[in-house]
Amino acid sequence: MKVPQFRSYVDESDYKNIAQVFERNYIAEGPLSVEFRDKLVELTGANHGVLASNGTLALYMALRALEIGAGDEVIVQNVSFIASANAVEMTGAKPVFVDIPQFDDLTVDLDKIKLNKNTKAIMLAHLFGTVCSNVEAVRDFCKQNNLFLIEDAAQALAITNGTTHAGCFGDAGTFSFYADKTITTAEGGLVVTNNESVHERMVYLRNQGRKSSGTFVHPEIGYNFRMTDIQSALGLSQLTKLNDIISKKQRIAELYHQHLGANVRFLKIRDDFNYIPFRVIAFVNDAEKTMKHMNEAGIEPRSMFYPFHKQPSYAHYNLSPSEFPNSEECFHRGICLPTWVGISEEQIAYTSEKLLEAL
Ligand SMILES: Cc1ncc(COP(=O)(O)O)c(C=O)c1O
């Protein structure tokens, strides 16, 4: 049996929705993008939202709209996808990496933060299907210390702590609609904010420094972070399947928990937070050895994110592994299990069997 790490969940209804765009002959950003944006804003409960070309540029746009740049420092969770840190670098600011509190608890350890006069913001990443366990404490810490809170919620669409949607706890939150995300537009992104002036700055930044296309007077310097109606058509039809996607993903997690529960540790998820697995994470004693055995059996597990302090691209900061023991443990123990919507119950059982065999 083969079990790929991931397969996109796109079907005939998505295809038909995209075909409509060709019939209308409005293929770049247009009415469908407005509709898609408005539906996402409603889903998140944010006051404002702007679409972006992808989740990485969404992060960059949010940081720029908060006027973060050269000379500033941004605290970044040491375990996240590379884009969380790269977006900070892109602005000219410095990412300052902070360890996670435990190997199975992916958030910034508030006790390890060292502030200085250049610290401007904290970037949290809500990873793998839940909201960071200490999000309320991080929000309070940011308020007390006059810091912006930026949330990388690329993987966290439709995820809340019961009251607030991921991405809406702080000053700006970003999402990705890459092929493996909860809903996809192939590539795409979103920034939400409750702050009117941050929203206004993003409107200019994303569209060449002007409020709307078709004019050639540009009050500000801006870029092109727009999406297309082709992508938004896909996003809109994906949104109609969101509830189905959520229940299928939750069922996958339930099955992995049934098969593996007694033998592995799973990601820490607070009882009062909802959980829509992006990937189910299993922590074992030796992830590398376990994944090797699974690979040989035709399964594609994936490692956890390589922590920033180990990244070759961040070697210039000369970070010592001794400052990041929990990130080290997370990397050595964590395995991303195949969690795509169309995976069969047999594939889940087989993946679990081979993981247990390896143990
Ligand atoms: C946590 C996180 N941040 C940022 C990104 C970047 O998003 P994109 O691939 O759309 O640029 C991703 C996904 O790929 C992600 O998982």
Tab-separated table of C-alpha atoms and ligand atoms in Angstrom:
chain	number	residue	atom	x	y	z
A	1	MET	CA	0.000	0.000	0.000
A	2	LYS	CA	1.196	3.555	-0.758
A	3	VAL	CA	0.385	6.432	1.590
A	4	PRO	CA	1.482	9.804	0.241
A	5	GLN	CA	2.082	12.650	2.667
A	6	PHE	CA	-0.434	14.783	0.899
A	7	ARG	CA	-3.028	15.015	-1.903
A	8	SER	CA	-5.040	18.174	-2.657
A	9	TYR	CA	-8.802	17.973	-2.147
A	10	VAL	CA	-10.109	19.431	-5.399
A	11	ASP	CA	-12.941	18.061	-7.496
A	12	GLU	CA	-15.359	18.666	-10.338
A	13	SER	CA	-17.241	21.426	-8.470
A	14	ASP	CA	-13.997	23.413	-8.074
A	15	TYR	CA	-13.249	22.920	-11.742
A	16	LYS	CA	-16.713	24.178	-12.758
A	17	ASN	CA	-16.365	27.257	-10.589
A	18	ILE	CA	-13.018	28.103	-12.164
A	19	ALA	CA	-14.475	27.582	-15.657
A	20	GLN	CA	-17.051	30.308	-14.925
A	21	VAL	CA	-14.219	32.835	-14.636
A	22	PHE	CA	-13.193	32.124	-18.199
A	23	GLU	CA	-16.754	32.609	-19.380
A	24	ARG	CA	-16.959	35.985	-17.624
A	25	ASN	CA	-13.523	36.919	-18.985
A	26	TYR	CA	-12.521	38.628	-15.727
A	27	ILE	CA	-9.465	36.612	-14.787
A	28	ALA	CA	-7.336	38.932	-12.636
A	29	GLU	CA	-8.516	40.392	-9.304
A	30	GLY	CA	-12.185	41.270	-9.615
A	31	PRO	CA	-15.638	40.639	-8.135
A	32	LEU	CA	-14.958	37.044	-7.083
A	33	SER	CA	-11.928	38.158	-5.082
A	34	VAL	CA	-14.079	40.721	-3.288
A	35	GLU	CA	-16.647	38.014	-2.526
A	36	PHE	CA	-13.973	35.560	-1.355
A	37	ARG	CA	-12.339	38.199	0.854
A	38	ASP	CA	-15.663	39.206	2.400
A	39	LYS	CA	-16.590	35.600	3.179
A	40	LEU	CA	-13.222	35.053	4.855
A	41	VAL	CA	-13.582	38.221	6.900
A	42	GLU	CA	-16.993	37.023	8.030
A	43	LEU	CA	-15.634	33.564	8.885
A	44	THR	CA	-12.816	34.978	11.009
A	45	GLY	CA	-14.932	37.683	12.610
A	46	ALA	CA	-12.218	40.276	11.920
A	47	ASN	CA	-13.094	43.871	11.101
A	48	HIS	CA	-10.996	43.945	7.934
A	49	GLY	CA	-9.177	41.640	5.560
A	50	VAL	CA	-7.074	41.856	2.417
A	51	LEU	CA	-6.131	39.025	0.086
A	52	ALA	CA	-2.485	38.347	-0.711
A	53	SER	CA	-0.655	36.330	-3.347
A	54	ASN	CA	0.448	33.788	-0.722
A	55	GLY	CA	0.907	33.350	3.012
A	56	THR	CA	4.518	34.522	2.976
A	57	LEU	CA	3.651	37.848	1.351
A	58	ALA	CA	0.656	38.135	3.694
A	59	LEU	CA	3.114	38.037	6.613
A	60	TYR	CA	5.400	40.550	4.931
A	61	MET	CA	2.487	42.883	4.208
A	62	ALA	CA	1.271	42.679	7.817
A	63	LEU	CA	4.728	43.491	9.162
A	64	ARG	CA	5.146	46.398	6.749
A	65	ALA	CA	1.692	47.729	7.579
A	66	LEU	CA	2.758	47.762	11.241
A	67	GLU	CA	5.807	49.743	10.079
A	68	ILE	CA	8.305	47.146	11.204
A	69	GLY	CA	11.628	47.422	9.426
A	70	ALA	CA	15.388	47.971	9.705
A	71	GLY	CA	16.578	48.369	13.293
A	72	ASP	CA	13.553	46.572	14.752
A	73	GLU	CA	13.471	43.132	16.344
A	74	VAL	CA	10.616	40.653	16.208
A	75	ILE	CA	10.363	37.707	18.606
A	76	VAL	CA	9.669	34.587	16.505
A	77	GLN	CA	8.627	31.152	17.751
A	78	ASN	CA	11.632	28.927	17.120
A	79	VAL	CA	9.537	26.105	15.641
A	80	SER	CA	7.549	27.224	12.612
A	81	PHE	CA	7.675	27.146	8.843
A	82	ILE	CA	10.612	29.146	7.461
A	83	ALA	CA	8.301	31.910	6.154
A	84	SER	CA	7.539	33.122	9.717
A	85	ALA	CA	11.163	34.234	10.048
A	86	ASN	CA	11.879	35.046	6.412
A	87	ALA	CA	9.035	37.583	6.303
A	88	VAL	CA	10.710	39.436	9.191
A	89	GLU	CA	14.066	39.352	7.367
A	90	MET	CA	12.377	40.673	4.221
A	91	THR	CA	11.389	43.846	6.069
A	92	GLY	CA	14.993	44.426	7.197
A	93	ALA	CA	14.092	43.698	10.832
A	94	LYS	CA	15.812	40.982	12.876
A	95	PRO	CA	13.985	37.809	13.932
A	96	VAL	CA	14.875	36.876	17.519
A	97	PHE	CA	14.112	33.216	18.081
A	98	VAL	CA	12.565	31.988	21.320
A	99	ASP	CA	12.217	28.351	22.354
A	100	ILE	CA	8.883	26.563	22.751
A	101	PRO	CA	7.824	25.769	26.364
A	102	GLN	CA	7.720	21.972	25.829
A	103	PHE	CA	8.459	19.666	22.919
A	104	ASP	CA	4.708	19.092	22.301
A	105	ASP	CA	3.551	22.675	22.918
A	106	LEU	CA	4.224	24.856	19.883
A	107	THR	CA	4.230	28.473	20.988
A	108	VAL	CA	6.607	31.139	22.305
A	109	ASP	CA	7.869	30.457	25.847
A	110	LEU	CA	7.115	33.795	27.528
A	111	ASP	CA	9.620	33.064	30.309
A	112	LYS	CA	12.459	32.994	27.797
A	113	ILE	CA	11.770	36.331	26.126
A	114	LYS	CA	14.394	39.029	26.611
A	115	LEU	CA	13.150	42.438	25.534
A	116	ASN	CA	15.280	45.384	24.529
A	117	LYS	CA	14.536	48.852	23.147
A	118	ASN	CA	14.397	47.497	19.583
A	119	THR	CA	11.819	44.775	20.269
A	120	LYS	CA	8.669	45.753	18.389
A	121	ALA	CA	6.551	42.625	18.071
A	122	ILE	CA	5.956	38.958	18.779
A	123	MET	CA	5.128	36.572	15.981
A	124	LEU	CA	3.146	33.550	17.099
A	125	ALA	CA	2.447	30.650	14.765
A	126	HIS	CA	-0.723	28.623	15.345
A	127	LEU	CA	0.490	25.290	14.009
A	128	PHE	CA	-0.931	21.935	12.984
A	129	GLY	CA	-4.584	22.609	13.725
A	130	THR	CA	-4.975	24.505	16.955
A	131	VAL	CA	-4.424	27.894	18.559
A	132	CYS	CA	-1.206	28.435	20.580
A	133	SER	CA	-1.894	27.205	24.105
A	134	ASN	CA	-0.797	30.460	25.787
A	135	VAL	CA	-2.314	32.879	23.274
A	136	GLU	CA	-4.170	34.913	25.921
A	137	ALA	CA	-1.004	35.292	28.013
A	138	VAL	CA	1.004	36.333	24.938
A	139	ARG	CA	-1.668	38.896	24.068
A	140	ASP	CA	-1.533	40.321	27.612
A	141	PHE	CA	2.278	40.349	27.552
A	142	CYS	CA	2.228	42.291	24.278
A	143	LYS	CA	-0.199	44.838	25.714
A	144	GLN	CA	1.844	45.284	28.890
A	145	ASN	CA	5.063	45.771	26.945
A	146	ASN	CA	3.696	47.842	24.097
A	147	LEU	CA	4.485	45.230	21.451
A	148	PHE	CA	2.552	44.299	18.353
A	149	LEU	CA	1.202	40.759	18.152
A	150	ILE	CA	1.316	39.207	14.688
A	151	GLU	CA	-0.179	35.753	14.245
A	152	ASP	CA	0.943	33.403	11.525
A	153	ALA	CA	-2.314	31.490	11.167
A	154	ALA	CA	-1.393	30.006	7.758
A	155	GLN	CA	-2.585	26.582	8.929
A	156	ALA	CA	-5.390	27.775	11.185
A	157	LEU	CA	-8.448	28.664	9.120
A	158	ALA	CA	-11.696	27.984	11.034
A	159	ILE	CA	-9.765	27.443	14.280
A	160	THR	CA	-10.741	29.319	17.425
A	161	ASN	CA	-10.125	29.221	21.147
A	162	GLY	CA	-13.889	29.023	21.580
A	163	THR	CA	-14.452	32.745	21.210
A	164	THR	CA	-11.748	34.292	19.044
A	165	HIS	CA	-10.601	33.069	15.645
A	166	ALA	CA	-6.877	32.404	15.137
A	167	GLY	CA	-5.327	35.525	13.672
A	168	CYS	CA	-7.665	37.872	15.536
A	169	PHE	CA	-6.008	38.013	18.962
A	170	GLY	CA	-3.466	40.664	18.050
A	171	ASP	CA	-2.761	43.414	15.544
A	172	ALA	CA	-2.698	41.326	12.374
A	173	GLY	CA	-3.156	37.671	11.467
A	174	THR	CA	-2.237	35.902	8.255
A	175	PHE	CA	-3.472	32.811	6.409
A	176	SER	CA	-2.247	30.674	3.529
A	177	PHE	CA	-4.299	28.916	0.879
A	178	TYR	CA	-1.436	26.835	-0.474
A	179	ALA	CA	-2.386	23.430	-1.927
A	180	ASP	CA	-2.170	21.576	1.398
A	181	LYS	CA	-4.027	24.095	3.560
A	182	THR	CA	-7.547	23.640	5.017
A	183	ILE	CA	-8.978	25.271	1.904
A	184	THR	CA	-6.833	25.999	-1.113
A	185	THR	CA	-6.559	28.457	-3.977
A	186	ALA	CA	-3.364	26.670	-5.154
A	187	GLU	CA	-1.369	29.702	-3.930
A	188	GLY	CA	-2.958	32.513	-1.983
A	189	GLY	CA	-3.111	34.345	1.306
A	190	LEU	CA	-5.044	36.687	3.558
A	191	VAL	CA	-4.312	39.233	6.269
A	192	VAL	CA	-6.964	40.130	8.825
A	193	THR	CA	-6.863	42.986	11.274
A	194	ASN	CA	-9.177	44.877	13.583
A	195	ASN	CA	-7.134	48.029	13.158
A	196	GLU	CA	-8.459	50.542	10.634
A	197	SER	CA	-5.123	52.227	9.881
A	198	VAL	CA	-3.270	48.895	9.451
A	199	HIS	CA	-5.969	47.917	6.974
A	200	GLU	CA	-5.626	51.196	5.112
A	201	ARG	CA	-1.843	50.766	4.799
A	202	MET	CA	-2.299	47.229	3.447
A	203	VAL	CA	-4.738	48.454	0.791
A	204	TYR	CA	-1.949	50.682	-0.550
A	205	LEU	CA	0.903	48.197	-0.068
A	206	ARG	CA	-0.810	45.398	-1.987
A	207	ASN	CA	-1.804	47.442	-5.020
A	208	GLN	CA	1.191	49.514	-6.141
A	209	GLY	CA	0.666	52.238	-3.548
A	210	ARG	CA	-2.783	53.272	-4.747
A	211	LYS	CA	-6.301	52.605	-3.577
A	212	SER	CA	-7.616	51.063	-6.772
A	213	SER	CA	-6.324	49.843	-10.108
A	214	GLY	CA	-6.729	51.821	-13.327
A	215	THR	CA	-5.142	55.065	-12.086
A	216	PHE	CA	-1.477	55.965	-12.451
A	217	VAL	CA	-1.088	58.372	-9.578
A	218	HIS	CA	0.521	56.460	-6.721
A	219	PRO	CA	0.473	58.322	-3.395
A	220	GLU	CA	2.758	55.722	-1.787
A	221	ILE	CA	5.337	53.121	-2.740
A	222	GLY	CA	3.593	49.778	-2.976
A	223	TYR	CA	3.865	46.366	-4.532
A	224	ASN	CA	1.664	43.770	-6.167
A	225	PHE	CA	0.341	41.286	-3.612
A	226	ARG	CA	-3.006	40.742	-5.350
A	227	MET	CA	-4.799	37.480	-6.016
A	228	THR	CA	-6.733	36.553	-9.145
A	229	ASP	CA	-10.388	35.726	-9.692
A	230	ILE	CA	-9.262	32.323	-10.990
A	231	GLN	CA	-7.841	31.617	-7.531
A	232	SER	CA	-10.795	33.191	-5.738
A	233	ALA	CA	-13.240	31.060	-7.751
A	234	LEU	CA	-11.417	28.005	-6.441
A	235	GLY	CA	-11.417	29.476	-2.929
A	236	LEU	CA	-15.155	30.145	-3.033
A	237	SER	CA	-16.008	26.611	-4.080
A	238	GLN	CA	-13.603	25.260	-1.456
A	239	LEU	CA	-15.377	27.352	1.188
A	240	THR	CA	-18.659	25.596	0.384
A	241	LYS	CA	-16.913	22.337	1.381
A	242	LEU	CA	-15.335	23.680	4.559
A	243	ASN	CA	-17.653	21.857	6.973
A	244	ASP	CA	-17.114	18.606	5.120
A	245	ILE	CA	-13.317	19.149	5.152
A	246	ILE	CA	-13.400	19.876	8.890
A	247	SER	CA	-15.375	16.774	9.795
A	248	LYS	CA	-13.219	14.544	7.573
A	249	LYS	CA	-10.010	15.924	9.100
A	250	GLN	CA	-11.339	15.524	12.623
A	251	ARG	CA	-12.258	11.924	11.831
A	252	ILE	CA	-8.684	11.289	10.614
A	253	ALA	CA	-7.331	12.581	13.942
A	254	GLU	CA	-9.809	10.441	15.843
A	255	LEU	CA	-8.667	7.321	13.956
A	256	TYR	CA	-4.970	8.030	14.538
A	257	HIS	CA	-5.718	8.582	18.216
A	258	GLN	CA	-7.576	5.249	18.370
A	259	HIS	CA	-4.777	3.342	16.647
A	260	LEU	CA	-1.809	4.985	18.333
A	261	GLY	CA	-3.152	6.572	21.509
A	262	ALA	CA	-1.483	4.384	24.088
A	263	ASN	CA	1.928	4.373	22.389
A	264	VAL	CA	2.744	7.899	21.255
A	265	ARG	CA	2.343	11.460	22.485
A	266	PHE	CA	0.260	13.842	20.365
A	267	LEU	CA	0.464	17.599	20.106
A	268	LYS	CA	-0.732	19.434	23.206
A	269	ILE	CA	-4.212	20.818	22.530
A	270	ARG	CA	-6.213	22.638	25.157
A	271	ASP	CA	-9.628	21.105	25.881
A	272	ASP	CA	-11.347	24.445	25.368
A	273	PHE	CA	-9.763	25.044	21.898
A	274	ASN	CA	-11.012	23.485	18.698
A	275	TYR	CA	-8.813	21.218	16.618
A	276	ILE	CA	-8.812	20.725	12.849
A	277	PRO	CA	-5.599	18.833	12.171
A	278	PHE	CA	-3.380	20.300	9.467
A	279	ARG	CA	-1.170	17.283	10.074
A	280	VAL	CA	-1.618	14.899	13.001
A	281	ILE	CA	1.690	14.989	14.897
A	282	ALA	CA	2.941	11.896	16.693
A	283	PHE	CA	5.899	12.202	19.067
A	284	VAL	CA	8.053	9.084	19.391
A	285	ASN	CA	11.515	8.495	20.855
A	286	ASP	CA	13.369	8.570	17.561
A	287	ALA	CA	11.492	10.180	14.660
A	288	GLU	CA	14.237	9.588	12.088
A	289	LYS	CA	14.403	5.836	12.706
A	290	THR	CA	10.612	5.510	12.814
A	291	MET	CA	10.140	7.479	9.576
A	292	LYS	CA	12.767	5.328	7.841
A	293	HIS	CA	10.787	2.183	8.634
A	294	MET	CA	7.543	3.829	7.468
A	295	ASN	CA	9.188	4.997	4.244
A	296	GLU	CA	10.362	1.489	3.478
A	297	ALA	CA	6.737	0.374	3.814
A	298	GLY	CA	5.547	2.861	1.159
A	299	ILE	CA	4.401	5.601	3.556
A	300	GLU	CA	5.498	9.224	3.318
A	301	PRO	CA	5.739	10.651	6.822
A	302	ARG	CA	7.312	14.093	7.178
A	303	SER	CA	9.632	15.516	9.806
A	304	MET	CA	8.729	18.445	12.030
A	305	PHE	CA	9.925	21.893	10.993
A	306	TYR	CA	13.666	22.247	11.317
A	307	PRO	CA	14.005	24.736	14.197
A	308	PHE	CA	15.312	28.154	13.209
A	309	HIS	CA	18.439	27.894	15.344
A	310	LYS	CA	19.514	24.914	13.197
A	311	GLN	CA	18.613	26.401	9.811
A	312	PRO	CA	21.633	26.825	7.518
A	313	SER	CA	20.050	30.068	6.267
A	314	TYR	CA	20.145	31.503	9.828
A	315	ALA	CA	23.658	30.278	10.700
A	316	HIS	CA	24.870	33.902	10.679
A	317	TYR	CA	23.119	34.457	14.035
A	318	ASN	CA	25.400	31.801	15.624
A	319	LEU	CA	22.645	30.417	17.820
A	320	SER	CA	23.489	27.796	20.394
A	321	PRO	CA	21.378	24.592	20.579
A	322	SER	CA	21.605	24.835	24.399
A	323	GLU	CA	19.187	27.795	24.271
A	324	PHE	CA	16.550	25.711	22.449
A	325	PRO	CA	16.294	22.302	24.171
A	326	ASN	CA	12.534	21.933	23.622
A	327	SER	CA	12.766	22.764	19.921
A	328	GLU	CA	15.552	20.177	19.615
A	329	GLU	CA	13.400	17.550	21.309
A	330	CYS	CA	10.394	18.469	19.163
A	331	PHE	CA	12.421	17.971	15.994
A	332	HIS	CA	13.935	14.677	17.108
A	333	ARG	CA	10.624	13.232	18.264
A	334	GLY	CA	7.913	14.678	16.005
A	335	ILE	CA	6.443	13.035	12.907
A	336	CYS	CA	3.817	14.623	10.614
A	337	LEU	CA	1.409	11.846	9.677
A	338	PRO	CA	-0.487	11.896	6.366
A	339	THR	CA	-3.698	13.835	7.154
A	340	TRP	CA	-5.204	14.775	3.781
A	341	VAL	CA	-8.952	14.805	3.354
A	342	GLY	CA	-9.149	11.882	0.909
A	343	ILE	CA	-6.958	9.453	2.892
A	344	SER	CA	-8.775	6.146	3.446
A	345	GLU	CA	-9.384	4.433	6.787
A	346	GLU	CA	-7.213	1.548	5.501
A	347	GLN	CA	-4.343	3.930	4.767
A	348	ILE	CA	-4.619	5.398	8.268
A	349	ALA	CA	-4.646	1.915	9.808
A	350	TYR	CA	-1.653	0.857	7.702
A	351	THR	CA	0.309	4.022	8.575
A	352	SER	CA	-0.414	3.439	12.264
A	353	GLU	CA	0.532	-0.241	12.050
A	354	LYS	CA	3.893	0.563	10.459
A	355	LEU	CA	4.596	3.291	13.001
A	356	LEU	CA	3.863	0.888	15.866
A	357	GLU	CA	5.993	-1.784	14.208
A	358	ALA	CA	8.885	0.664	14.134
A	359	LEU	CA	8.474	1.390	17.834
B	1	LIG	C1	3.088	28.279	9.378
B	1	LIG	C2	3.208	28.764	7.961
B	1	LIG	N1	3.549	30.037	7.734
B	1	LIG	C3	3.636	30.533	6.496
B	1	LIG	C4	3.404	29.749	5.401
B	1	LIG	C5	3.608	30.335	4.062
B	1	LIG	O1	2.496	30.291	3.252
B	1	LIG	P1	2.641	30.244	1.663
B	1	LIG	O2	3.196	28.901	1.313
B	1	LIG	O3	1.258	30.453	1.181
B	1	LIG	O4	3.559	31.356	1.266
B	1	LIG	C6	3.040	28.405	5.591
B	1	LIG	C7	2.718	27.483	4.494
B	1	LIG	O5	3.159	27.110	3.578
B	1	LIG	C8	2.958	27.887	6.906
B	1	LIG	O6	2.640	26.617	7.133
